[in-house]
Structures are given as structure tokens and as C-alpha cells.
Amino acid sequence: MNRKKKINETLKKKMKKANAKLNKSTKPRYISKAERAKLDAEAALVAETTDVVSDAIDDVNTESDAK
């Protein structure tokens, strides 16, 4: 009986590992603190340049309306 139990346990372990490899994790990928800070800095830079560009476009539109 002990031998059968041992064989069944090892087979169950192998099946469990195989199934775990097939099922991908649903949790999001870990992003380090430094990476988050870098992403925030890039987002701020993009927002700043967008503001500058939109201000420049507004200035051009007001100048053309004034003519």
C-alpha cells in the first residue's frame, strides 16, 4: 500500500506542476519603485510638452483671428 501511495503522490505532483505551467498568472507584472518614478517623470515631461504645444497653437489661432 505504501508503494502505491508514493507513486500516486509523485504522479499527482507532476500533473500539478504541468497544469501550473499551462495556466498563466493573472496578477500584473511587478514594477519597481525606480521604474515607477521613471515612468512618472516621462509622463510629466510629455504633459509639459503637450501644454507648451497647445499654448503655442492657441497663440497662433488668436493671432490669425486678430487679422
XYZ file of C-alpha atoms in Angstrom:
67
model
C 0.000 0.000 0.000
C 2.772 2.398 0.848
C 4.445 1.929 -2.556
C 1.172 2.688 -4.416
C 0.617 5.797 -2.331
C 4.125 7.069 -3.033
C 3.749 6.512 -6.797
C 0.372 8.248 -6.855
C 1.748 11.222 -4.912
C 4.635 11.684 -7.325
C 2.303 11.443 -10.336
C -0.057 13.987 -8.777
C 2.864 16.347 -8.119
C 3.984 16.110 -11.756
C 0.460 16.768 -13.026
C 0.055 19.721 -10.689
C 3.324 21.272 -11.910
C 2.381 20.715 -15.556
C -1.020 22.345 -15.045
C 0.566 25.273 -13.221
C 2.858 25.907 -16.190
C -0.074 25.886 -18.605
C -2.146 28.388 -16.632
C -0.634 31.851 -16.843
C -0.815 34.104 -13.838
C -3.433 36.864 -13.852
C -1.618 39.168 -11.483
C 0.120 42.176 -13.060
C 3.873 42.281 -13.608
C 5.866 43.835 -10.756
C 7.193 47.327 -11.453
C 9.989 48.509 -9.202
C 9.907 51.821 -7.379
C 12.665 53.247 -9.587
C 10.811 52.176 -12.741
C 7.595 53.814 -11.498
C 9.476 57.044 -10.770
C 10.974 56.959 -14.267
C 7.550 56.414 -15.848
C 6.070 59.275 -13.801
C 8.894 61.575 -14.900
C 8.328 60.664 -18.550
C 4.587 61.240 -18.197
C 5.209 64.652 -16.615
C 7.585 65.569 -19.434
C 5.026 64.550 -22.066
C 2.302 66.515 -20.287
C 4.559 69.560 -20.080
C 5.464 69.458 -23.762
C 1.795 68.948 -24.665
C 0.889 72.043 -22.647
C 3.592 74.075 -24.380
C 2.496 72.904 -27.813
C -1.178 73.580 -27.097
C -0.288 77.076 -25.814
C 1.656 77.740 -28.992
C -1.279 76.570 -31.114
C -3.643 78.799 -29.134
C -1.313 81.773 -29.705
C -1.242 81.095 -33.454
C -5.044 80.815 -33.567
C -5.552 84.088 -31.680
C -3.103 85.870 -33.991
C -4.907 84.611 -37.071
C -8.287 85.628 -35.596
C -6.970 89.130 -34.885
C -6.079 89.713 -38.551
